[in-house]
mmCIF file of C-alpha atoms in Angstrom:
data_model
loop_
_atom_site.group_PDB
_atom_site.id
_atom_site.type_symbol
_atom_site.label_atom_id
_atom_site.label_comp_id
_atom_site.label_asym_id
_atom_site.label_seq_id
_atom_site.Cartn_x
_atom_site.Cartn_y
_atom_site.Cartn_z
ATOM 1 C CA UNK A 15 87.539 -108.973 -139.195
ATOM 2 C CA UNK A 16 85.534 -107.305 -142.113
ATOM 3 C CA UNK A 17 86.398 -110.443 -144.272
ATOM 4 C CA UNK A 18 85.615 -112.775 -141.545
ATOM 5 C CA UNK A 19 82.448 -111.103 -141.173
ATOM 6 C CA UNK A 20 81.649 -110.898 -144.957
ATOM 7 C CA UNK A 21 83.284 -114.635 -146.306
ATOM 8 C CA UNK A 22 82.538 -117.821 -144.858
ATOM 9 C CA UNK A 23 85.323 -118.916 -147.051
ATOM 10 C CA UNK A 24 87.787 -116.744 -144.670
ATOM 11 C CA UNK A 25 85.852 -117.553 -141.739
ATOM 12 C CA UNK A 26 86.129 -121.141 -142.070
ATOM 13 C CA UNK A 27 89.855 -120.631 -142.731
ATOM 14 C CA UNK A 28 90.886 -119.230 -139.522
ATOM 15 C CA UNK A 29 88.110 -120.843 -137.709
ATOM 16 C CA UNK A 30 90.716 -123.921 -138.316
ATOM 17 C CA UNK A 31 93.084 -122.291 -136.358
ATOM 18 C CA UNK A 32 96.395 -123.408 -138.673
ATOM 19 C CA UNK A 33 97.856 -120.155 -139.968
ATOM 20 C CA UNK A 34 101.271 -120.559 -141.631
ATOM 21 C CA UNK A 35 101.976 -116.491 -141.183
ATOM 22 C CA UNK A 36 101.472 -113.975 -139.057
ATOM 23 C CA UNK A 37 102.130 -109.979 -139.283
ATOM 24 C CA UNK A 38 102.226 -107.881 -136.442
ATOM 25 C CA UNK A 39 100.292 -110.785 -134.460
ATOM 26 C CA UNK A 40 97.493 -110.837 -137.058
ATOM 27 C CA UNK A 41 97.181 -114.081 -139.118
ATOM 28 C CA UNK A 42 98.073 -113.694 -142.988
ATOM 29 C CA UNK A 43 96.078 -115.935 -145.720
ATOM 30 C CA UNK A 44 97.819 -116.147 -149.090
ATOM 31 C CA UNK A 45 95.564 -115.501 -151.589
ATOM 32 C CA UNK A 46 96.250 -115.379 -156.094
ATOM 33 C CA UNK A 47 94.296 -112.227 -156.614
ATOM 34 C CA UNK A 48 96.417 -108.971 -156.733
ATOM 35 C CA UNK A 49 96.215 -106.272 -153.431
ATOM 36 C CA UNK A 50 93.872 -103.747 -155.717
ATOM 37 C CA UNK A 51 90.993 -106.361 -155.746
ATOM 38 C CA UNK A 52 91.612 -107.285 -152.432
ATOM 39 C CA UNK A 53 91.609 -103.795 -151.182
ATOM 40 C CA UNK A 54 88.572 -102.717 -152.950
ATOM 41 C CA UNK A 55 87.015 -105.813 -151.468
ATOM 42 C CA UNK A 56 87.752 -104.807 -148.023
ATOM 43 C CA UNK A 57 86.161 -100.957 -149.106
ATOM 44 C CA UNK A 58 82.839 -103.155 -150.212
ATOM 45 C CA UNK A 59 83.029 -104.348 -146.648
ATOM 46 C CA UNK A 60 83.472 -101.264 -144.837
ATOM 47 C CA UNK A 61 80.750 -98.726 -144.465
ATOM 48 C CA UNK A 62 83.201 -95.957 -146.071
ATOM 49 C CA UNK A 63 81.112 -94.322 -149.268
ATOM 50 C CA UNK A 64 81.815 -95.948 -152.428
ATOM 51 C CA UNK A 65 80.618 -93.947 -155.656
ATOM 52 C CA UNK A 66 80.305 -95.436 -159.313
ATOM 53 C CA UNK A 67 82.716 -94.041 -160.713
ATOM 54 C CA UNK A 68 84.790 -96.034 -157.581
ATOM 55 C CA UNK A 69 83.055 -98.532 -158.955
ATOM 56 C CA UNK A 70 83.373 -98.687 -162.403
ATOM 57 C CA UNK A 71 87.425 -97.831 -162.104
ATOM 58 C CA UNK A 72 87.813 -100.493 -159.795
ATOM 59 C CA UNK A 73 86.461 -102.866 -162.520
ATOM 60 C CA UNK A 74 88.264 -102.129 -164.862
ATOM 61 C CA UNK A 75 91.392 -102.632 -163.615
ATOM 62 C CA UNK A 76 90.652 -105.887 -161.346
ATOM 63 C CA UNK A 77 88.683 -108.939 -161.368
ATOM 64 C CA UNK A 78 86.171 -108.017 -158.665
ATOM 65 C CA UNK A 79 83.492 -109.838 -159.655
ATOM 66 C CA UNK A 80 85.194 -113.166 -160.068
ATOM 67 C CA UNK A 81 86.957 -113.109 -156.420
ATOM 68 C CA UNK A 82 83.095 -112.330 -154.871
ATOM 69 C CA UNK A 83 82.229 -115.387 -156.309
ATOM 70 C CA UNK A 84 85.220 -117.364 -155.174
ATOM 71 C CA UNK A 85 85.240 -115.806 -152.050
ATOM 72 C CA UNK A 86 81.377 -116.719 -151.231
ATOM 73 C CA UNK A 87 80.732 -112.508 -150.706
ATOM 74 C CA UNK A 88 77.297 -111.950 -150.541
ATOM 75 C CA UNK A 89 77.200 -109.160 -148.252
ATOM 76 C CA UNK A 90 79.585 -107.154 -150.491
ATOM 77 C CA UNK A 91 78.031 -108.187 -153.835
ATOM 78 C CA UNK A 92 74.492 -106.800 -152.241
ATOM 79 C CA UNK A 93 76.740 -103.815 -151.768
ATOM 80 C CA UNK A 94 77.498 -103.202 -155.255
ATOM 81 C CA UNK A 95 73.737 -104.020 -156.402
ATOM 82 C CA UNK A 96 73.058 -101.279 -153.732
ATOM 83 C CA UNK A 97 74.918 -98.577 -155.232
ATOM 84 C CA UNK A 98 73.580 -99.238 -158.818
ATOM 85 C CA UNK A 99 70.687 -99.407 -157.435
ATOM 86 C CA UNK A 100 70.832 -96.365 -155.308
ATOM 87 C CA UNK A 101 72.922 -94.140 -157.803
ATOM 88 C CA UNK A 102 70.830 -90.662 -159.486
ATOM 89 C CA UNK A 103 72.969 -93.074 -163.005
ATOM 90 C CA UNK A 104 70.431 -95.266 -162.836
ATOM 91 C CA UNK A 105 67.118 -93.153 -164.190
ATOM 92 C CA UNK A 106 69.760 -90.055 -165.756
ATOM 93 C CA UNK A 107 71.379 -89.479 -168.753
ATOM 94 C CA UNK A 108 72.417 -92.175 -171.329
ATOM 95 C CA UNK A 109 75.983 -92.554 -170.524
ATOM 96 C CA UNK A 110 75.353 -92.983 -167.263
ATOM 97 C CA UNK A 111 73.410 -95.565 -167.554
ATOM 98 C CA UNK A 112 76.041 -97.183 -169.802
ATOM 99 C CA UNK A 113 77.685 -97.337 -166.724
ATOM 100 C CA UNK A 114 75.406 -99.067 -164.907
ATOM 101 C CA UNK A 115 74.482 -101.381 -167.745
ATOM 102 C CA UNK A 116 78.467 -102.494 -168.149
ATOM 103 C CA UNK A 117 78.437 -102.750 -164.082
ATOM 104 C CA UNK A 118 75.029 -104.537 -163.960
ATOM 105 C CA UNK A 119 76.526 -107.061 -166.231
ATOM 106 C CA UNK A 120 80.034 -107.571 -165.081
ATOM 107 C CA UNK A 121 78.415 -108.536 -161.824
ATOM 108 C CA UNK A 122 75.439 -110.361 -162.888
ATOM 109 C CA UNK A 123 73.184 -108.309 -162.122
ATOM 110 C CA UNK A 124 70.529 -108.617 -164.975
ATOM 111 C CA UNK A 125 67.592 -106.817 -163.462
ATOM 112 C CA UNK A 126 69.881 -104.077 -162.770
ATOM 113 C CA UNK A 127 70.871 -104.693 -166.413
ATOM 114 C CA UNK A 128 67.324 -104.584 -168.043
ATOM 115 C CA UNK A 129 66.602 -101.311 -166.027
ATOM 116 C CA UNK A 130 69.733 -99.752 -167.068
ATOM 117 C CA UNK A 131 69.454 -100.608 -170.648
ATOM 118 C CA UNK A 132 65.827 -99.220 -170.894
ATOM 119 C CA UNK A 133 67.038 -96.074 -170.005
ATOM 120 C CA UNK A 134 70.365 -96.043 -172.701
ATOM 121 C CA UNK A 135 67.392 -95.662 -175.300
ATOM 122 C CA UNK A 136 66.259 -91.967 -174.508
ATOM 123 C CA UNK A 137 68.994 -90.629 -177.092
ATOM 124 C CA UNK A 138 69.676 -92.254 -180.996
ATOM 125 C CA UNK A 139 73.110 -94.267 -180.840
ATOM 126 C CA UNK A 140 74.994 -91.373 -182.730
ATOM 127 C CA UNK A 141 75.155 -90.068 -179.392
ATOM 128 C CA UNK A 142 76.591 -92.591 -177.014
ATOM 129 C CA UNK A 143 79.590 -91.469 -175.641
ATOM 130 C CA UNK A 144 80.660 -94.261 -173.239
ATOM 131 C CA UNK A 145 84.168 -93.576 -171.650
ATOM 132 C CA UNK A 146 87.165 -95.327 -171.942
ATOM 133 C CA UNK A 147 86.274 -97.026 -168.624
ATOM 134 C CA UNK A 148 82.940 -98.346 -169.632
ATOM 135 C CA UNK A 149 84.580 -99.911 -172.757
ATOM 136 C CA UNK A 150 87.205 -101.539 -170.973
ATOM 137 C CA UNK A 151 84.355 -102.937 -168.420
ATOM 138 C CA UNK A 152 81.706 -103.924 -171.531
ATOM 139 C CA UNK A 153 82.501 -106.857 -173.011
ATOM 140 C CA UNK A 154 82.336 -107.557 -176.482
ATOM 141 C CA UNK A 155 79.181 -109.801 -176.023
ATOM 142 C CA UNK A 156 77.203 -106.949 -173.274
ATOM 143 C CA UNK A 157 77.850 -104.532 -176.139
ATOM 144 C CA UNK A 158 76.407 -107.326 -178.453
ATOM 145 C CA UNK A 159 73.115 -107.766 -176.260
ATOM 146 C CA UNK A 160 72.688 -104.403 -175.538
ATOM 147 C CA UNK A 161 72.583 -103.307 -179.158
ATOM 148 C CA UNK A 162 70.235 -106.381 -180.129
ATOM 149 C CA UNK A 163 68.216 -104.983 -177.663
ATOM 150 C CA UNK A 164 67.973 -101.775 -178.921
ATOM 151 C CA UNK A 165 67.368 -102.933 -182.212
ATOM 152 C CA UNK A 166 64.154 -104.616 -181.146
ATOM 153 C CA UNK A 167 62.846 -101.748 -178.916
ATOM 154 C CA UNK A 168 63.633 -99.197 -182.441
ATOM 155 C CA UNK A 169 61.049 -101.744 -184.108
ATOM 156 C CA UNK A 170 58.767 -102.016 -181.096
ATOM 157 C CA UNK A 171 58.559 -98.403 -180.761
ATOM 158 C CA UNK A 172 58.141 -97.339 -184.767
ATOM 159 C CA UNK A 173 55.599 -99.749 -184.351
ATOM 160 C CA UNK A 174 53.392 -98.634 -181.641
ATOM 161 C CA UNK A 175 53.847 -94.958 -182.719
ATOM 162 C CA UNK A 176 51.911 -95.848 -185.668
ATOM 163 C CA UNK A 177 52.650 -92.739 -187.876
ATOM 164 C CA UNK A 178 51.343 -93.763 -191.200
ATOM 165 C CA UNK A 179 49.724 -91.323 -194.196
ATOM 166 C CA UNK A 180 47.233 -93.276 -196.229
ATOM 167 C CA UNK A 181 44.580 -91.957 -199.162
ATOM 168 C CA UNK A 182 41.305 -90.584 -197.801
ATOM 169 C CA UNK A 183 38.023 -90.489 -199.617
ATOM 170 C CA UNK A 184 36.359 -87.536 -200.973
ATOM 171 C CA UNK A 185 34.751 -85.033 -198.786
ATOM 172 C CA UNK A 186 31.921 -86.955 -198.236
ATOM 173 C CA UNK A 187 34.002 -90.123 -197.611
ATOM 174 C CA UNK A 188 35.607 -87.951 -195.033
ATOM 175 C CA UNK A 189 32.064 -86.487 -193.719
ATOM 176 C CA UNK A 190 31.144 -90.077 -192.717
ATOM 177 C CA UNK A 191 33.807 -90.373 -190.791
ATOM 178 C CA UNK A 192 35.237 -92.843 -192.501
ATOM 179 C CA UNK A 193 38.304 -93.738 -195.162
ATOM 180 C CA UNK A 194 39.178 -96.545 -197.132
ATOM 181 C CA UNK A 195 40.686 -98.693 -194.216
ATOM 182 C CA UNK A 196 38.200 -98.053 -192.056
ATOM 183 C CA UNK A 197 40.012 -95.724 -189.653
ATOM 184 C CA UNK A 198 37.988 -92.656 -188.617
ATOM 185 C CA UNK A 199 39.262 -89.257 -188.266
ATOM 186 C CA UNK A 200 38.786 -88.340 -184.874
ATOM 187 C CA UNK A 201 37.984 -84.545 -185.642
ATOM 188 C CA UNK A 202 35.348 -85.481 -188.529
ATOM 189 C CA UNK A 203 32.755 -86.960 -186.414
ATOM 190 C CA UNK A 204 29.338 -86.023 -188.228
ATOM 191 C CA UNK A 205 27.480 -88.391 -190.545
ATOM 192 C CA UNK A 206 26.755 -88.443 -193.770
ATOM 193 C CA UNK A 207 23.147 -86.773 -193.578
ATOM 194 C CA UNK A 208 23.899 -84.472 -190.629
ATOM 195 C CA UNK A 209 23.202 -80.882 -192.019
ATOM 196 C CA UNK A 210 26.064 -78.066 -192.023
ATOM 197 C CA UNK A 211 25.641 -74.912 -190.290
ATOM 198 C CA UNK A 212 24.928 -71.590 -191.832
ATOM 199 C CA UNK A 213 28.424 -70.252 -192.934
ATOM 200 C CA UNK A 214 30.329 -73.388 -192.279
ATOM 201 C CA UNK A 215 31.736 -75.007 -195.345
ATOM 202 C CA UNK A 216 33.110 -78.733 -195.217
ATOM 203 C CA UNK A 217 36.184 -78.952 -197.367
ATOM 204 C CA UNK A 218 36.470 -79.607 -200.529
ATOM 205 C CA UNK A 219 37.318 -82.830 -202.155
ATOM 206 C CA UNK A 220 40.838 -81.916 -202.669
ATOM 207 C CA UNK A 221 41.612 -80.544 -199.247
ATOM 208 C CA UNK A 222 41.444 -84.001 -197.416
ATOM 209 C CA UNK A 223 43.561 -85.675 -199.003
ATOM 210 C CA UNK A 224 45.056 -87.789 -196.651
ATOM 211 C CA UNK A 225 44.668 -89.405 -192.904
ATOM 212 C CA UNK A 226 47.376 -89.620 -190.616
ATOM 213 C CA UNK A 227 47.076 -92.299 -188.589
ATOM 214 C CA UNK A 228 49.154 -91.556 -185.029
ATOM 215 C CA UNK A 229 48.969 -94.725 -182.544
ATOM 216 C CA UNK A 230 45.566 -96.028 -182.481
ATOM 217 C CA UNK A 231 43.668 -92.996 -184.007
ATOM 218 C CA UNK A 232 43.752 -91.132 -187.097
ATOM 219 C CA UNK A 233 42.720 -87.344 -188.409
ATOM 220 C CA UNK A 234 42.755 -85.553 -191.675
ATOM 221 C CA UNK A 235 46.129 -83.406 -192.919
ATOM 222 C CA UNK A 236 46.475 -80.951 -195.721
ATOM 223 C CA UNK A 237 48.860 -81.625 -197.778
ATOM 224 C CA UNK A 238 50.927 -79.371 -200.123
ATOM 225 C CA UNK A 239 49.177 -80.872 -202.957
ATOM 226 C CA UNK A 240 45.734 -79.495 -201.547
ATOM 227 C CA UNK A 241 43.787 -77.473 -203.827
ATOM 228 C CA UNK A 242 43.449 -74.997 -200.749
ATOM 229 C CA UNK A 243 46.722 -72.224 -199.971
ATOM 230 C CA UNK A 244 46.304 -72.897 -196.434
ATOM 231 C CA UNK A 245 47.740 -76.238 -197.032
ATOM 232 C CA UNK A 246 51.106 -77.141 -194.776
ATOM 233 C CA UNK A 247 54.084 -77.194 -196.115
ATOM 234 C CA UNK A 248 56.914 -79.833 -197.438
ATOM 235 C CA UNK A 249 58.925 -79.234 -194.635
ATOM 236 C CA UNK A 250 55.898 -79.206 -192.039
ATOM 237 C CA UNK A 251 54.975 -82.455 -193.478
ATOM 238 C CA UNK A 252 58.213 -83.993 -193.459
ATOM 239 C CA UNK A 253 58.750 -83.239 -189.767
ATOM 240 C CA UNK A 254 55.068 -85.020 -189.331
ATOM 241 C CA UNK A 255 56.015 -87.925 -191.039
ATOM 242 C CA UNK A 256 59.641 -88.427 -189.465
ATOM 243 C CA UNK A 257 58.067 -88.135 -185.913
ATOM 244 C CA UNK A 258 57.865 -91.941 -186.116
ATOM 245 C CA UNK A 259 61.305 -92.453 -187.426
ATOM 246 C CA UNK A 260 62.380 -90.239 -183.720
ATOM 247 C CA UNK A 261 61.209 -93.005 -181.922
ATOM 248 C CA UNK A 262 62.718 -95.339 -184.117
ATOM 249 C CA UNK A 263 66.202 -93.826 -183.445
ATOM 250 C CA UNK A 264 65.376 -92.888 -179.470
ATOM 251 C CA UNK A 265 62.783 -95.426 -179.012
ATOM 252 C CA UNK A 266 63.168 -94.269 -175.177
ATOM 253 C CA UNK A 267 62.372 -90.373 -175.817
ATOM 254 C CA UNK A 268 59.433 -89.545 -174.025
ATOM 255 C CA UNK A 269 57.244 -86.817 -175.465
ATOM 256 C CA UNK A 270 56.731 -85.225 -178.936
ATOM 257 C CA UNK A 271 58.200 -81.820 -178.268
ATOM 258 C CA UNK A 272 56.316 -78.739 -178.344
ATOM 259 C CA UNK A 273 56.611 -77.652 -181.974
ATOM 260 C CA UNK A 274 55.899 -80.859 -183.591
ATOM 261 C CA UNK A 275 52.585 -81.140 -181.556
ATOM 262 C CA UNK A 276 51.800 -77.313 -182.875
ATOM 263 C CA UNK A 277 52.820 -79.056 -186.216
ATOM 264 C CA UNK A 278 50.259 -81.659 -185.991
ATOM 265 C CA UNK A 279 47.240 -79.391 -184.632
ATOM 266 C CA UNK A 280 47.714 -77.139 -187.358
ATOM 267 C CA UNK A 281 47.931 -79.820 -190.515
ATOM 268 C CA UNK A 282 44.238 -80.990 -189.172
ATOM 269 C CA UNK A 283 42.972 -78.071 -188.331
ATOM 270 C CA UNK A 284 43.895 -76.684 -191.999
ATOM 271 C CA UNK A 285 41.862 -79.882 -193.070
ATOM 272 C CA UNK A 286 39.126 -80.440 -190.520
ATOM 273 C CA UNK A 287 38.457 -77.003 -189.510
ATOM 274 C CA UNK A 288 35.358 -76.523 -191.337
ATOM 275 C CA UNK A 289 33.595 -79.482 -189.943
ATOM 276 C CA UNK A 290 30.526 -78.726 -187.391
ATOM 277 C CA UNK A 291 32.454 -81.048 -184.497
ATOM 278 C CA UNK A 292 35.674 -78.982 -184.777
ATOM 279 C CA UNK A 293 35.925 -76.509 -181.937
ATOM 280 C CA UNK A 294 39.627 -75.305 -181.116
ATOM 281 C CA UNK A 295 40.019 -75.692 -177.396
ATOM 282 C CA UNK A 296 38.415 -79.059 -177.606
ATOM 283 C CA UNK A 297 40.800 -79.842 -180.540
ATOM 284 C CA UNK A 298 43.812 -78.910 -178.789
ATOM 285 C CA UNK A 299 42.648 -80.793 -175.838
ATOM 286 C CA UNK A 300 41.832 -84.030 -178.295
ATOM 287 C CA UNK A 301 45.066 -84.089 -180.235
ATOM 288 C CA UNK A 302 47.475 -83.722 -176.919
ATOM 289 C CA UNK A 303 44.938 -86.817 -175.900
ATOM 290 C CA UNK A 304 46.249 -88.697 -178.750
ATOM 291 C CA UNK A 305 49.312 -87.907 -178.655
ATOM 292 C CA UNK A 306 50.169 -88.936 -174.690
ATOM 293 C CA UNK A 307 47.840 -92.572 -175.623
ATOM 294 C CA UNK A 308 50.074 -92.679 -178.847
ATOM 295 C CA UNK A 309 53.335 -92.279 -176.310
ATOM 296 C CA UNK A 310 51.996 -94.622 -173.880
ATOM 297 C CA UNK A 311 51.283 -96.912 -176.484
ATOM 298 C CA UNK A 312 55.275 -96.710 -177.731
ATOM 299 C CA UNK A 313 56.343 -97.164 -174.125
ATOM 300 C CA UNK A 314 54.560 -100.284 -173.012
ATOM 301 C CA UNK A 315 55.303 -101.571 -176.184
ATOM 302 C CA UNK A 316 59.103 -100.778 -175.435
ATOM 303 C CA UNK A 317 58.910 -101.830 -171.639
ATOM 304 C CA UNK A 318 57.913 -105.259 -173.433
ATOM 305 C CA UNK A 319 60.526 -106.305 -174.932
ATOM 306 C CA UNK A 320 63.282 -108.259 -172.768
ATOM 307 C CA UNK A 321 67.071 -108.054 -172.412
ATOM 308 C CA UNK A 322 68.291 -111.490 -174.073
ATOM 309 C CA UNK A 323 71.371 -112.231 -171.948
ATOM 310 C CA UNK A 324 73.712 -114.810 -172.367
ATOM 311 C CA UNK A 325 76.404 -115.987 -170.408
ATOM 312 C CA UNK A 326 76.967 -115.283 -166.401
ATOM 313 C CA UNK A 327 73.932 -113.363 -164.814
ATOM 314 C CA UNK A 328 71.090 -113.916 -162.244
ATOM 315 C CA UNK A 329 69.622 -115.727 -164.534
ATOM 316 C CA UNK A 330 71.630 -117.794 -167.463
ATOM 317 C CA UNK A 331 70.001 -117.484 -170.519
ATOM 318 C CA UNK A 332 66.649 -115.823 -169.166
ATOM 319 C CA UNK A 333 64.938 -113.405 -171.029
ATOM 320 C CA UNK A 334 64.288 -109.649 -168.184
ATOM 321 C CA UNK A 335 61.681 -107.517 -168.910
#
């Protein structure tokens, strides 16, 4: 009675009451699709536990999605959207949601999709591992979708994270808090006429030589060209500079880790250091400021852009976002 119960389709057929077979004094409807889809079916109609790895194996060796349809299911559909839905996949690790994303689709389930697909971007594409199961589930124009996608959230992301080294002015271009853009250093705050303090030093011309802009905001780095030894290094600077080409690869990552935020306190404190406003706790406490606005920034930026689906879905040829 679980079809009855879950098809009108069925239930109009043997509400008829003409039944050409009959097994063991139950009625028998002929139907084209194979017993595996059938008896997976029945499982989505049961209350037995289904996992998504059930799931996903079930789909790729029968049409499951295609005989809901046919069949008028809507009980057992909201089943499957259930267990994406439900499933520790959908917010964990990439190739789980892979999963999800390749089930999402295969049953039209483009919210689910979106969702799923947002969280494929926390790792660079080098390390996608999808299992034989997922590729046999994926079609050729998901895959298609999902890596457009990507594509535009890698652009969206660089974007918003904003790390860009441009030319500052001369120390006292950099005393009034200013540079040749008009972005301000957030660490150099006093003007032009304000005195300096007995034993405090601003830098010298050659030891601000650029600004690092990092979202919306922007401070003074050292570089290895400085005139002063307590410059950063290549390397230092190179790992500063690719912290925007991270979130280009994993535009889902969310945090600069630990040593490249020491990285980044240290280049503008070697630069800004001398200036009256600079006071360490309160510079610590400033630059993790900037860097969580800089990573909310990158992820409303990424939450933004929509999954452009095509073909079968909750909504043909809607953008989800």
């Amino acid at each position: 009675m679980d079809l009855v119960r879950a098809s009108p389709f069925f239930d109009n057929l043997l509400a008829d009451g003409i039944i050409e077979e009959v097994y063991e004094g139950l009625p028998l409807c002929p139907v084209l699709e194979d017993s595996g889809t059938m008896h997976f079916i029945l499982r989505l109609c049961s209350p037995g536990h289904i996992t998504i790895l059930d799931l996903l194996d079930a789909s790729a060796k029968h049409a499951l999605s295609p005989a809901l349809d046919k069949y008028l299911m809507d009980q057992p559909r909201q089943r499957v959207e259930d267990i994406l839905r439900g499933s520790h996949e959908y917010v964990q690790a990439t190739d789980n949601a892979l999963r999800v994303y390749a089930l999402a689709r295969a049953f039209g389930l483009d919210v689910v999709a979106q969702v799923a697909a947002r969280q494929s971007l926390s790792a660079p594409l080098e390390e996608w591992e999808p299992s034989p199961l997922v590729i046999s589930v994926m079609s050729a124009a998901d895959l298609h979708t999902l890596l457009q996608y990507r594509m535009r959230c890698s652009a969206a992301a660089h974007h918003a994270a904003n790390i860009v080294p441009s030319p500052s002015l001369t120390s006292e271009g950099c005393a009034d808090n200013t540079s040749t853009r008009g972005i301000r250093c957030v660490f150099c705050t006093a003007p032009k006429t304000r005195s300096r303090r007995e034993g405090v030093e601003f830098p010298d011309a050659g030891d601000c030589r650029y600004l690092l802009s990092i979202g919306r905001s922007a401070f003074h780095i050292r570089t290895p060209n400085s005139a002063n030894n307590e410059h950063i290094s290549l390397a230092a600077l190179d790992k500063i500079l690719h912290i925007g080409d991270e979130y280009k690869q994993a535009p889902g990552r969310r945090a600069v880790c630990g040593d490249l935020f020491e990285l980044l306190y240290e280049a503008t404190a070697n630069a800004c250091s001398g200036r009256v406003s600079f006071r360490e706790n309160e510079a610590r406490a400033t630059m993790k400021r900037l860097v969580e606005q800089m990573q909310k920034d990158v992820d409303t930026a990424v939450v933004k852009v929509p999954l452009e689906v095509v073909g079968r879905g909750e909504g043909r040829g809607q953008h989800f976002s």
